[in-house]
Amino acid sequence: MRTEELKAFAKNIRINIVNCIGSVGVGHVGGSLSIADLLAVLYGKQMNIDPKNPKMEGRDRLVCSKGHAGPAIYSVLAEKGYFDKALLSTMNKGGTNLPSHCDMNKTVGVDMTAGSLGQGLSCAVGLAIGSRLCKDGATIYAIIGDGESDEGQIWEAAMYAGSQKLENLIAFTDYNKLQLDNYVAEINDLSPLADKWASFNWDVIEVADGNDVEQIDEAVTQAKTVKGKPHMIILNTVKGKGISFVESAGVGSHSMPMPSDKVEQALRELRGE
Amino acid sequence: MITQETFMKDVFTSYLAEEMRRDEKVVVLDADLAKCIGTNKMWAEFPDRMFDVGVAEANMASIAAGLSAYGFKPVITSFAPFVTRRCADQIMISIAYAKQNVKIIGTDPGICAELNGGTHMPLEDIGMLRSIPNVTIYEPTDAVELARLMPQIMAKEGVVYVRLHRKNPTLVYSEDENRAFDLYKADVVREGKDVSIVASGIMVDTAVKASEALAEEGISCEVVCCHTIKPIDAETILRSVKKTNAVVTCENHNVMGGLRSAVCEVLCENYPAPVRSVGVKEQFGEVGKVPYLRKAFRLEEVDVIAAVKEVLAAKK
């Protein structure tokens, strides 16, 4: 996809997120919207995948370690045709295949279960080692949250991936500076985040606007040229990006009500009406 | 050949090496205790499939889940408290909830932790893991049984926790034992009619010895070796208890959450009968050699004998 197509793809992902969460009336809106552009780049351009063959051998895989961004993952998967978009309105309803947090055994196209924070990056390390053992050339992607980075296990995984020189692992921090209770810097300051990852022997790229598909795409392309290290791409994002009332909710956007009037307001804004 | 001198950790590692030669999908992860468990002996032969992740059990468990999701068959090892308690949520979510195929090897169960003391003495591991769906919990009785069951453990798709005594507990079985060991079937190692002693791990031998002493007093004990605590073999236990109508459980674990709890759950729903238990009761571990610890936690032959007499009194 070209840049304009990626932007349109990201917009459609956002529309799906709003419809998906709107069908339940409440959900993790902020952290889902902040990674929509990243997902557009990965599923629209960078990942070697086949929605018609979701278990394709040697495919690239994504671990959404911040598992509460399930609505964003379902939205991109539906947009890519892994399953019918109508399924999005079943999220979190009894018996659904789209639970709030990602479940590889329920949802076609989800590569790893996540939800208890801090574990997904270690799982991605396991996948990356698996791919290296199989010599299949796959790239393993992982998305972690900035709040999630409080978890000690993130840094256990970071140290081991660096030690193992897992160059086929590309991880992203959704650095939207907000976690559930407050600003990240107020709760448990992550800065200097790039220095931290570099000191764990990772190749680090900081993306100034983590909601700009062009900048994200360039970073991923550049990461793939660096050998001998795992890659951390720090995306400076905006929580709730694309919908003004969600953005302005700030800390309150982690999980927020999305009643039908707000859904309509959000969709009008996304469509530019 | 297995003798009384054979260490169970050697039975485990030698079978694991065989399995790795046969199946290139088997991978092993250690957390800086490979030299204690003996998996370090396999480093040279399988340099690409042995991973020592350092002192980071949570990371090890989730990495294993990722490897399983990629089609590998990971075996993770550490001392029992660290490969269970320290990474309980990773076993729960990354491994079990995600339906991964991971074997968990935890060594030095209960008082077998000896000189490492209370911090290293797992008396709650079975209780913790028993509440996680679809986890098989196996505590080897001796080297003979372990050798016979290792193929079944490795062939089982899913999560199996092996509560492995590294050393050489007294052999309950001889190597030419003519018994079809089944991971999911308890073994009646001594037949009797007055009381059923359901035992696991190092307590099986203790139960057998107590039964021999009780026989001299005219008390006939049936000893059921319940090596797999989950899923528990209700059929064998009920068959025995319907004959004896009295039960003593014996375990190297807290009586809360372990074998006693599992047996009582079977009985209360199917065939209520008086039960007395030998096991650790509301205590933390402590440092010492096994004879001292058996005395301190009341895990001796005399404790089994006392429990049998008590339950027989209750039965009347």
PDB file of N, CA, C and O in Angstrom, chain A residues 65-133:
ATOM      1  N   SER A  65       1.130  -7.536  23.062  1.00  0.00           N
ATOM      2  CA  SER A  65       1.380  -7.805  24.477  1.00  0.00           C
ATOM      3  C   SER A  65       0.463  -6.954  25.363  1.00  0.00           C
ATOM      4  O   SER A  65       0.065  -7.384  26.441  1.00  0.00           O
ATOM      5  N   LYS A  66       0.170  -5.750  24.882  1.00  0.00           N
ATOM      6  CA  LYS A  66      -0.844  -4.944  25.594  1.00  0.00           C
ATOM      7  C   LYS A  66      -2.194  -5.466  25.108  1.00  0.00           C
ATOM      8  O   LYS A  66      -2.868  -4.871  24.245  1.00  0.00           O
ATOM      9  N   GLY A  67      -2.560  -6.627  25.671  1.00  0.00           N
ATOM     10  CA  GLY A  67      -3.689  -7.406  25.167  1.00  0.00           C
ATOM     11  C   GLY A  67      -5.022  -6.685  25.208  1.00  0.00           C
ATOM     12  O   GLY A  67      -5.965  -7.056  24.512  1.00  0.00           O
ATOM     13  N   HIS A  68      -5.097  -5.611  26.011  1.00  0.00           N
ATOM     14  CA  HIS A  68      -6.362  -4.876  26.090  1.00  0.00           C
ATOM     15  C   HIS A  68      -6.649  -4.087  24.827  1.00  0.00           C
ATOM     16  O   HIS A  68      -7.738  -3.535  24.676  1.00  0.00           O
ATOM     17  N   ALA A  69      -5.679  -4.042  23.904  1.00  0.00           N
ATOM     18  CA  ALA A  69      -5.938  -3.396  22.613  1.00  0.00           C
ATOM     19  C   ALA A  69      -6.572  -4.394  21.641  1.00  0.00           C
ATOM     20  O   ALA A  69      -6.529  -4.193  20.425  1.00  0.00           O
ATOM     21  N   GLY A  70      -7.172  -5.441  22.177  1.00  0.00           N
ATOM     22  CA  GLY A  70      -7.889  -6.416  21.355  1.00  0.00           C
ATOM     23  C   GLY A  70      -8.787  -5.770  20.298  1.00  0.00           C
ATOM     24  O   GLY A  70      -8.746  -6.174  19.133  1.00  0.00           O
ATOM     25  N   PRO A  71      -9.574  -4.739  20.655  1.00  0.00           N
ATOM     26  CA  PRO A  71     -10.461  -4.134  19.643  1.00  0.00           C
ATOM     27  C   PRO A  71      -9.695  -3.640  18.411  1.00  0.00           C
ATOM     28  O   PRO A  71     -10.198  -3.723  17.287  1.00  0.00           O
ATOM     29  N   ALA A  72      -8.476  -3.131  18.619  1.00  0.00           N
ATOM     30  CA  ALA A  72      -7.679  -2.658  17.483  1.00  0.00           C
ATOM     31  C   ALA A  72      -7.234  -3.839  16.620  1.00  0.00           C
ATOM     32  O   ALA A  72      -7.260  -3.779  15.385  1.00  0.00           O
ATOM     33  N   ILE A  73      -6.825  -4.917  17.273  1.00  0.00           N
ATOM     34  CA  ILE A  73      -6.387  -6.107  16.527  1.00  0.00           C
ATOM     35  C   ILE A  73      -7.559  -6.680  15.732  1.00  0.00           C
ATOM     36  O   ILE A  73      -7.433  -6.988  14.545  1.00  0.00           O
ATOM     37  N   TYR A  74      -8.725  -6.798  16.383  1.00  0.00           N
ATOM     38  CA  TYR A  74      -9.890  -7.350  15.673  1.00  0.00           C
ATOM     39  C   TYR A  74     -10.274  -6.452  14.501  1.00  0.00           C
ATOM     40  O   TYR A  74     -10.699  -6.935  13.453  1.00  0.00           O
ATOM     41  N   SER A  75     -10.111  -5.149  14.694  1.00  0.00           N
ATOM     42  CA  SER A  75     -10.497  -4.203  13.646  1.00  0.00           C
ATOM     43  C   SER A  75      -9.614  -4.335  12.417  1.00  0.00           C
ATOM     44  O   SER A  75     -10.100  -4.279  11.287  1.00  0.00           O
ATOM     45  N   VAL A  76      -8.308  -4.540  12.630  1.00  0.00           N
ATOM     46  CA  VAL A  76      -7.422  -4.690  11.467  1.00  0.00           C
ATOM     47  C   VAL A  76      -7.630  -6.063  10.827  1.00  0.00           C
ATOM     48  O   VAL A  76      -7.613  -6.198   9.602  1.00  0.00           O
ATOM     49  N   LEU A  77      -7.846  -7.089  11.654  1.00  0.00           N
ATOM     50  CA  LEU A  77      -8.043  -8.430  11.096  1.00  0.00           C
ATOM     51  C   LEU A  77      -9.324  -8.478  10.257  1.00  0.00           C
ATOM     52  O   LEU A  77      -9.349  -9.068   9.172  1.00  0.00           O
ATOM     53  N   ALA A  78     -10.389  -7.840  10.761  1.00  0.00           N
ATOM     54  CA  ALA A  78     -11.650  -7.812  10.012  1.00  0.00           C
ATOM     55  C   ALA A  78     -11.454  -7.045   8.704  1.00  0.00           C
ATOM     56  O   ALA A  78     -11.929  -7.450   7.642  1.00  0.00           O
ATOM     57  N   GLU A  79     -10.732  -5.939   8.795  1.00  0.00           N
ATOM     58  CA  GLU A  79     -10.498  -5.111   7.599  1.00  0.00           C
ATOM     59  C   GLU A  79      -9.702  -5.894   6.545  1.00  0.00           C
ATOM     60  O   GLU A  79      -9.881  -5.709   5.353  1.00  0.00           O
ATOM     61  N   LYS A  80      -8.815  -6.774   7.020  1.00  0.00           N
ATOM     62  CA  LYS A  80      -8.012  -7.596   6.096  1.00  0.00           C
ATOM     63  C   LYS A  80      -8.772  -8.828   5.609  1.00  0.00           C
ATOM     64  O   LYS A  80      -8.277  -9.569   4.769  1.00  0.00           O
ATOM     65  N   GLY A  81      -9.940  -9.080   6.174  1.00  0.00           N
ATOM     66  CA  GLY A  81     -10.737 -10.213   5.703  1.00  0.00           C
ATOM     67  C   GLY A  81     -10.467 -11.530   6.401  1.00  0.00           C
ATOM     68  O   GLY A  81     -10.833 -12.595   5.902  1.00  0.00           O
ATOM     69  N   TYR A  82      -9.831 -11.476   7.584  1.00  0.00           N
ATOM     70  CA  TYR A  82      -9.645 -12.731   8.336  1.00  0.00           C
ATOM     71  C   TYR A  82     -11.001 -13.286   8.772  1.00  0.00           C
ATOM     72  O   TYR A  82     -11.173 -14.476   8.927  1.00  0.00           O
ATOM     73  N   PHE A  83     -11.923 -12.387   9.057  1.00  0.00           N
ATOM     74  CA  PHE A  83     -13.289 -12.796   9.409  1.00  0.00           C
ATOM     75  C   PHE A  83     -14.233 -11.665   9.033  1.00  0.00           C
ATOM     76  O   PHE A  83     -13.798 -10.551   8.694  1.00  0.00           O
ATOM     77  N   ASP A  84     -15.535 -11.972   9.088  1.00  0.00           N
ATOM     78  CA  ASP A  84     -16.559 -11.019   8.690  1.00  0.00           C
ATOM     79  C   ASP A  84     -16.603  -9.829   9.658  1.00  0.00           C
ATOM     80  O   ASP A  84     -16.586 -10.028  10.874  1.00  0.00           O
ATOM     81  N   LYS A  85     -16.709  -8.631   9.098  1.00  0.00           N
ATOM     82  CA  LYS A  85     -16.775  -7.429   9.947  1.00  0.00           C
ATOM     83  C   LYS A  85     -17.959  -7.462  10.901  1.00  0.00           C
ATOM     84  O   LYS A  85     -17.933  -6.831  11.966  1.00  0.00           O
ATOM     85  N   ALA A  86     -19.003  -8.204  10.524  1.00  0.00           N
ATOM     86  CA  ALA A  86     -20.200  -8.280  11.384  1.00  0.00           C
ATOM     87  C   ALA A  86     -19.850  -8.846  12.759  1.00  0.00           C
ATOM     88  O   ALA A  86     -20.505  -8.543  13.756  1.00  0.00           O
ATOM     89  N   LEU A  87     -18.766  -9.648  12.806  1.00  0.00           N
ATOM     90  CA  LEU A  87     -18.353 -10.246  14.084  1.00  0.00           C
ATOM     91  C   LEU A  87     -17.934  -9.195  15.109  1.00  0.00           C
ATOM     92  O   LEU A  87     -17.989  -9.417  16.312  1.00  0.00           O
ATOM     93  N   LEU A  88     -17.475  -8.032  14.603  1.00  0.00           N
ATOM     94  CA  LEU A  88     -16.971  -6.992  15.514  1.00  0.00           C
ATOM     95  C   LEU A  88     -18.027  -6.593  16.552  1.00  0.00           C
ATOM     96  O   LEU A  88     -17.686  -6.226  17.677  1.00  0.00           O
ATOM     97  N   SER A  89     -19.290  -6.676  16.155  1.00  0.00           N
ATOM     98  CA  SER A  89     -20.349  -6.254  17.094  1.00  0.00           C
ATOM     99  C   SER A  89     -20.637  -7.320  18.153  1.00  0.00           C
ATOM    100  O   SER A  89     -21.498  -7.124  19.018  1.00  0.00           O
ATOM    101  N   THR A  90     -19.915  -8.449  18.078  1.00  0.00           N
ATOM    102  CA  THR A  90     -20.114  -9.489  19.115  1.00  0.00           C
ATOM    103  C   THR A  90     -19.103  -9.361  20.251  1.00  0.00           C
ATOM    104  O   THR A  90     -19.170 -10.106  21.229  1.00  0.00           O
ATOM    105  N   MET A  91     -18.134  -8.418  20.121  1.00  0.00           N
ATOM    106  CA  MET A  91     -17.064  -8.355  21.122  1.00  0.00           C
ATOM    107  C   MET A  91     -17.616  -8.280  22.547  1.00  0.00           C
ATOM    108  O   MET A  91     -18.540  -7.508  22.827  1.00  0.00           O
ATOM    109  N   ASN A  92     -17.024  -9.097  23.400  1.00  0.00           N
ATOM    110  CA  ASN A  92     -17.340  -9.124  24.838  1.00  0.00           C
ATOM    111  C   ASN A  92     -18.746  -9.597  25.173  1.00  0.00           C
ATOM    112  O   ASN A  92     -19.148  -9.539  26.339  1.00  0.00           O
ATOM    113  N   LYS A  93     -19.465 -10.057  24.156  1.00  0.00           N
ATOM    114  CA  LYS A  93     -20.777 -10.627  24.466  1.00  0.00           C
ATOM    115  C   LYS A  93     -20.589 -12.114  24.733  1.00  0.00           C
ATOM    116  O   LYS A  93     -19.690 -12.745  24.178  1.00  0.00           O
ATOM    117  N   GLY A  94     -21.400 -12.666  25.596  1.00  0.00           N
ATOM    118  CA  GLY A  94     -21.254 -14.070  25.998  1.00  0.00           C
ATOM    119  C   GLY A  94     -21.092 -14.994  24.805  1.00  0.00           C
ATOM    120  O   GLY A  94     -21.863 -14.912  23.852  1.00  0.00           O
ATOM    121  N   GLY A  95     -20.069 -15.835  24.841  1.00  0.00           N
ATOM    122  CA  GLY A  95     -19.851 -16.803  23.771  1.00  0.00           C
ATOM    123  C   GLY A  95     -19.112 -16.258  22.566  1.00  0.00           C
ATOM    124  O   GLY A  95     -18.902 -16.955  21.572  1.00  0.00           O
ATOM    125  N   THR A  96     -18.676 -15.012  22.614  1.00  0.00           N
ATOM    126  CA  THR A  96     -18.005 -14.385  21.468  1.00  0.00           C
ATOM    127  C   THR A  96     -16.646 -15.019  21.184  1.00  0.00           C
ATOM    128  O   THR A  96     -16.036 -15.629  22.067  1.00  0.00           O
ATOM    129  N   ASN A  97     -16.175 -14.837  19.959  1.00  0.00           N
ATOM    130  CA  ASN A  97     -14.792 -15.195  19.622  1.00  0.00           C
ATOM    131  C   ASN A  97     -13.882 -13.972  19.693  1.00  0.00           C
ATOM    132  O   ASN A  97     -12.719 -14.046  19.321  1.00  0.00           O
ATOM    133  N   LEU A  98     -14.430 -12.855  20.129  1.00  0.00           N
ATOM    134  CA  LEU A  98     -13.639 -11.626  20.256  1.00  0.00           C
ATOM    135  C   LEU A  98     -13.692 -11.134  21.708  1.00  0.00           C
ATOM    136  O   LEU A  98     -14.443 -10.226  22.042  1.00  0.00           O
ATOM    137  N   PRO A  99     -12.870 -11.747  22.579  1.00  0.00           N
ATOM    138  CA  PRO A  99     -12.855 -11.304  23.975  1.00  0.00           C
ATOM    139  C   PRO A  99     -12.080  -9.991  24.116  1.00  0.00           C
ATOM    140  O   PRO A  99     -11.302  -9.633  23.240  1.00  0.00           O
ATOM    141  N   SER A 100     -12.295  -9.293  25.217  1.00  0.00           N
ATOM    142  CA  SER A 100     -11.661  -7.979  25.385  1.00  0.00           C
ATOM    143  C   SER A 100     -10.153  -8.037  25.163  1.00  0.00           C
ATOM    144  O   SER A 100      -9.562  -7.154  24.566  1.00  0.00           O
ATOM    145  N   HIS A 101      -9.520  -9.131  25.635  1.00  0.00           N
ATOM    146  CA  HIS A 101      -8.071  -9.291  25.483  1.00  0.00           C
ATOM    147  C   HIS A 101      -7.796 -10.441  24.527  1.00  0.00           C
ATOM    148  O   HIS A 101      -8.502 -11.454  24.526  1.00  0.00           O
ATOM    149  N   CYS A 102      -6.731 -10.309  23.736  1.00  0.00           N
ATOM    150  CA  CYS A 102      -6.472 -11.223  22.608  1.00  0.00           C
ATOM    151  C   CYS A 102      -6.319 -12.682  23.047  1.00  0.00           C
ATOM    152  O   CYS A 102      -5.605 -12.983  24.002  1.00  0.00           O
ATOM    153  N   ASP A 103      -6.975 -13.576  22.304  1.00  0.00           N
ATOM    154  CA  ASP A 103      -6.939 -15.007  22.602  1.00  0.00           C
ATOM    155  C   ASP A 103      -6.713 -15.775  21.295  1.00  0.00           C
ATOM    156  O   ASP A 103      -7.593 -15.836  20.435  1.00  0.00           O
ATOM    157  N   MET A 104      -5.539 -16.376  21.160  1.00  0.00           N
ATOM    158  CA  MET A 104      -5.159 -17.070  19.930  1.00  0.00           C
ATOM    159  C   MET A 104      -6.033 -18.287  19.647  1.00  0.00           C
ATOM    160  O   MET A 104      -6.087 -18.744  18.508  1.00  0.00           O
ATOM    161  N   ASN A 105      -6.701 -18.796  20.680  1.00  0.00           N
ATOM    162  CA  ASN A 105      -7.539 -19.980  20.473  1.00  0.00           C
ATOM    163  C   ASN A 105      -8.967 -19.630  20.100  1.00  0.00           C
ATOM    164  O   ASN A 105      -9.759 -20.503  19.802  1.00  0.00           O
ATOM    165  N   LYS A 106      -9.286 -18.353  20.132  1.00  0.00           N
ATOM    166  CA  LYS A 106     -10.652 -17.942  19.809  1.00  0.00           C
ATOM    167  C   LYS A 106     -10.742 -17.175  18.493  1.00  0.00           C
ATOM    168  O   LYS A 106     -11.723 -17.283  17.781  1.00  0.00           O
ATOM    169  N   THR A 107      -9.730 -16.376  18.193  1.00  0.00           N
ATOM    170  CA  THR A 107      -9.845 -15.439  17.082  1.00  0.00           C
ATOM    171  C   THR A 107      -8.894 -15.800  15.955  1.00  0.00           C
ATOM    172  O   THR A 107      -7.673 -15.873  16.175  1.00  0.00           O
ATOM    173  N   VAL A 108      -9.441 -16.003  14.765  1.00  0.00           N
ATOM    174  CA  VAL A 108      -8.616 -16.290  13.591  1.00  0.00           C
ATOM    175  C   VAL A 108      -7.677 -15.106  13.348  1.00  0.00           C
ATOM    176  O   VAL A 108      -8.118 -13.958  13.337  1.00  0.00           O
ATOM    177  N   GLY A 109      -6.415 -15.372  13.189  1.00  0.00           N
ATOM    178  CA  GLY A 109      -5.456 -14.311  12.888  1.00  0.00           C
ATOM    179  C   GLY A 109      -4.698 -13.801  14.098  1.00  0.00           C
ATOM    180  O   GLY A 109      -3.695 -13.110  13.935  1.00  0.00           O
ATOM    181  N   VAL A 110      -5.176 -14.131  15.304  1.00  0.00           N
ATOM    182  CA  VAL A 110      -4.433 -13.726  16.508  1.00  0.00           C
ATOM    183  C   VAL A 110      -3.331 -14.757  16.757  1.00  0.00           C
ATOM    184  O   VAL A 110      -3.599 -15.950  16.866  1.00  0.00           O
ATOM    185  N   ASP A 111      -2.090 -14.285  16.824  1.00  0.00           N
ATOM    186  CA  ASP A 111      -0.948 -15.197  16.903  1.00  0.00           C
ATOM    187  C   ASP A 111      -0.575 -15.598  18.319  1.00  0.00           C
ATOM    188  O   ASP A 111       0.133 -16.575  18.523  1.00  0.00           O
ATOM    189  N   MET A 112      -0.992 -14.799  19.318  1.00  0.00           N
ATOM    190  CA  MET A 112      -0.602 -15.132  20.692  1.00  0.00           C
ATOM    191  C   MET A 112      -1.627 -14.559  21.657  1.00  0.00           C
ATOM    192  O   MET A 112      -2.111 -13.445  21.469  1.00  0.00           O
ATOM    193  N   THR A 113      -1.914 -15.326  22.673  1.00  0.00           N
ATOM    194  CA  THR A 113      -2.807 -14.876  23.738  1.00  0.00           C
ATOM    195  C   THR A 113      -2.063 -13.869  24.622  1.00  0.00           C
ATOM    196  O   THR A 113      -0.882 -14.051  24.915  1.00  0.00           O
ATOM    197  N   ALA A 114      -2.746 -12.823  25.044  1.00  0.00           N
ATOM    198  CA  ALA A 114      -2.118 -11.835  25.937  1.00  0.00           C
ATOM    199  C   ALA A 114      -3.203 -11.141  26.735  1.00  0.00           C
ATOM    200  O   ALA A 114      -4.365 -11.162  26.361  1.00  0.00           O
ATOM    201  N   GLY A 115      -2.806 -10.535  27.806  1.00  0.00           N
ATOM    202  CA  GLY A 115      -3.791  -9.827  28.622  1.00  0.00           C
ATOM    203  C   GLY A 115      -3.241  -9.544  30.006  1.00  0.00           C
ATOM    204  O   GLY A 115      -3.456  -8.478  30.555  1.00  0.00           O
ATOM    205  N   SER A 116      -2.515 -10.522  30.559  1.00  0.00           N
ATOM    206  CA  SER A 116      -1.825 -10.276  31.807  1.00  0.00           C
ATOM    207  C   SER A 116      -0.511  -9.600  31.417  1.00  0.00           C
ATOM    208  O   SER A 116       0.371 -10.221  30.812  1.00  0.00           O
ATOM    209  N   LEU A 117      -0.396  -8.330  31.722  1.00  0.00           N
ATOM    210  CA  LEU A 117       0.657  -7.508  31.109  1.00  0.00           C
ATOM    211  C   LEU A 117       2.075  -7.981  31.419  1.00  0.00           C
ATOM    212  O   LEU A 117       2.347  -8.488  32.501  1.00  0.00           O
ATOM    213  N   GLY A 118       2.935  -7.777  30.442  1.00  0.00           N
ATOM    214  CA  GLY A 118       4.355  -8.089  30.613  1.00  0.00           C
ATOM    215  C   GLY A 118       4.769  -9.418  30.011  1.00  0.00           C
ATOM    216  O   GLY A 118       5.949  -9.665  29.824  1.00  0.00           O
ATOM    217  N   GLN A 119       3.781 -10.274  29.726  1.00  0.00           N
ATOM    218  CA  GLN A 119       4.136 -11.628  29.274  1.00  0.00           C
ATOM    219  C   GLN A 119       4.341 -11.734  27.769  1.00  0.00           C
ATOM    220  O   GLN A 119       5.105 -12.567  27.288  1.00  0.00           O
ATOM    221  N   GLY A 120       3.634 -10.897  27.018  1.00  0.00           N
ATOM    222  CA  GLY A 120       3.639 -11.042  25.558  1.00  0.00           C
ATOM    223  C   GLY A 120       5.005 -10.854  24.923  1.00  0.00           C
ATOM    224  O   GLY A 120       5.330 -11.525  23.939  1.00  0.00           O
ATOM    225  N   LEU A 121       5.814  -9.954  25.478  1.00  0.00           N
ATOM    226  CA  LEU A 121       7.133  -9.753  24.869  1.00  0.00           C
ATOM    227  C   LEU A 121       7.983 -11.014  25.031  1.00  0.00           C
ATOM    228  O   LEU A 121       8.708 -11.400  24.116  1.00  0.00           O
ATOM    229  N   SER A 122       7.878 -11.677  26.185  1.00  0.00           N
ATOM    230  CA  SER A 122       8.597 -12.938  26.369  1.00  0.00           C
ATOM    231  C   SER A 122       8.085 -13.989  25.379  1.00  0.00           C
ATOM    232  O   SER A 122       8.875 -14.750  24.817  1.00  0.00           O
ATOM    233  N   CYS A 123       6.771 -14.018  25.176  1.00  0.00           N
ATOM    234  CA  CYS A 123       6.208 -14.959  24.197  1.00  0.00           C
ATOM    235  C   CYS A 123       6.774 -14.655  22.812  1.00  0.00           C
ATOM    236  O   CYS A 123       7.119 -15.583  22.059  1.00  0.00           O
ATOM    237  N   ALA A 124       6.879 -13.364  22.485  1.00  0.00           N
ATOM    238  CA  ALA A 124       7.435 -12.977  21.187  1.00  0.00           C
ATOM    239  C   ALA A 124       8.893 -13.415  21.069  1.00  0.00           C
ATOM    240  O   ALA A 124       9.350 -13.819  19.997  1.00  0.00           O
ATOM    241  N   VAL A 125       9.628 -13.352  22.175  1.00  0.00           N
ATOM    242  CA  VAL A 125      11.006 -13.846  22.177  1.00  0.00           C
ATOM    243  C   VAL A 125      11.009 -15.341  21.838  1.00  0.00           C
ATOM    244  O   VAL A 125      11.813 -15.814  21.027  1.00  0.00           O
ATOM    245  N   GLY A 126      10.071 -16.081  22.439  1.00  0.00           N
ATOM    246  CA  GLY A 126       9.952 -17.511  22.134  1.00  0.00           C
ATOM    247  C   GLY A 126       9.632 -17.753  20.670  1.00  0.00           C
ATOM    248  O   GLY A 126      10.202 -18.639  20.027  1.00  0.00           O
ATOM    249  N   LEU A 127       8.718 -16.959  20.118  1.00  0.00           N
ATOM    250  CA  LEU A 127       8.369 -17.091  18.700  1.00  0.00           C
ATOM    251  C   LEU A 127       9.581 -16.779  17.821  1.00  0.00           C
ATOM    252  O   LEU A 127       9.850 -17.463  16.829  1.00  0.00           O
ATOM    253  N   ALA A 128      10.329 -15.747  18.204  1.00  0.00           N
ATOM    254  CA  ALA A 128      11.494 -15.341  17.405  1.00  0.00           C
ATOM    255  C   ALA A 128      12.578 -16.422  17.445  1.00  0.00           C
ATOM    256  O   ALA A 128      13.224 -16.710  16.429  1.00  0.00           O
ATOM    257  N   ILE A 129      12.766 -17.034  18.607  1.00  0.00           N
ATOM    258  CA  ILE A 129      13.726 -18.140  18.694  1.00  0.00           C
ATOM    259  C   ILE A 129      13.221 -19.313  17.845  1.00  0.00           C
ATOM    260  O   ILE A 129      13.984 -19.961  17.121  1.00  0.00           O
ATOM    261  N   GLY A 130      11.903 -19.550  17.912  1.00  0.00           N
ATOM    262  CA  GLY A 130      11.305 -20.624  17.113  1.00  0.00           C
ATOM    263  C   GLY A 130      11.539 -20.415  15.637  1.00  0.00           C
ATOM    264  O   GLY A 130      11.938 -21.339  14.915  1.00  0.00           O
ATOM    265  N   SER A 131      11.325 -19.200  15.174  1.00  0.00           N
ATOM    266  CA  SER A 131      11.545 -18.895  13.758  1.00  0.00           C
ATOM    267  C   SER A 131      13.017 -19.073  13.387  1.00  0.00           C
ATOM    268  O   SER A 131      13.350 -19.601  12.324  1.00  0.00           O
ATOM    269  N   ARG A 132      13.889 -18.656  14.294  1.00  0.00           N
ATOM    270  CA  ARG A 132      15.335 -18.805  14.036  1.00  0.00           C
ATOM    271  C   ARG A 132      15.709 -20.286  13.930  1.00  0.00           C
ATOM    272  O   ARG A 132      16.474 -20.666  13.051  1.00  0.00           O
ATOM    273  N   LEU A 133      15.124 -21.110  14.804  1.00  0.00           N
ATOM    274  CA  LEU A 133      15.408 -22.554  14.750  1.00  0.00           C
ATOM    275  C   LEU A 133      14.891 -23.165  13.446  1.00  0.00           C
ATOM    276  O   LEU A 133      15.520 -24.047  12.876  1.00  0.00           O
TER     277      LEU A 133
END
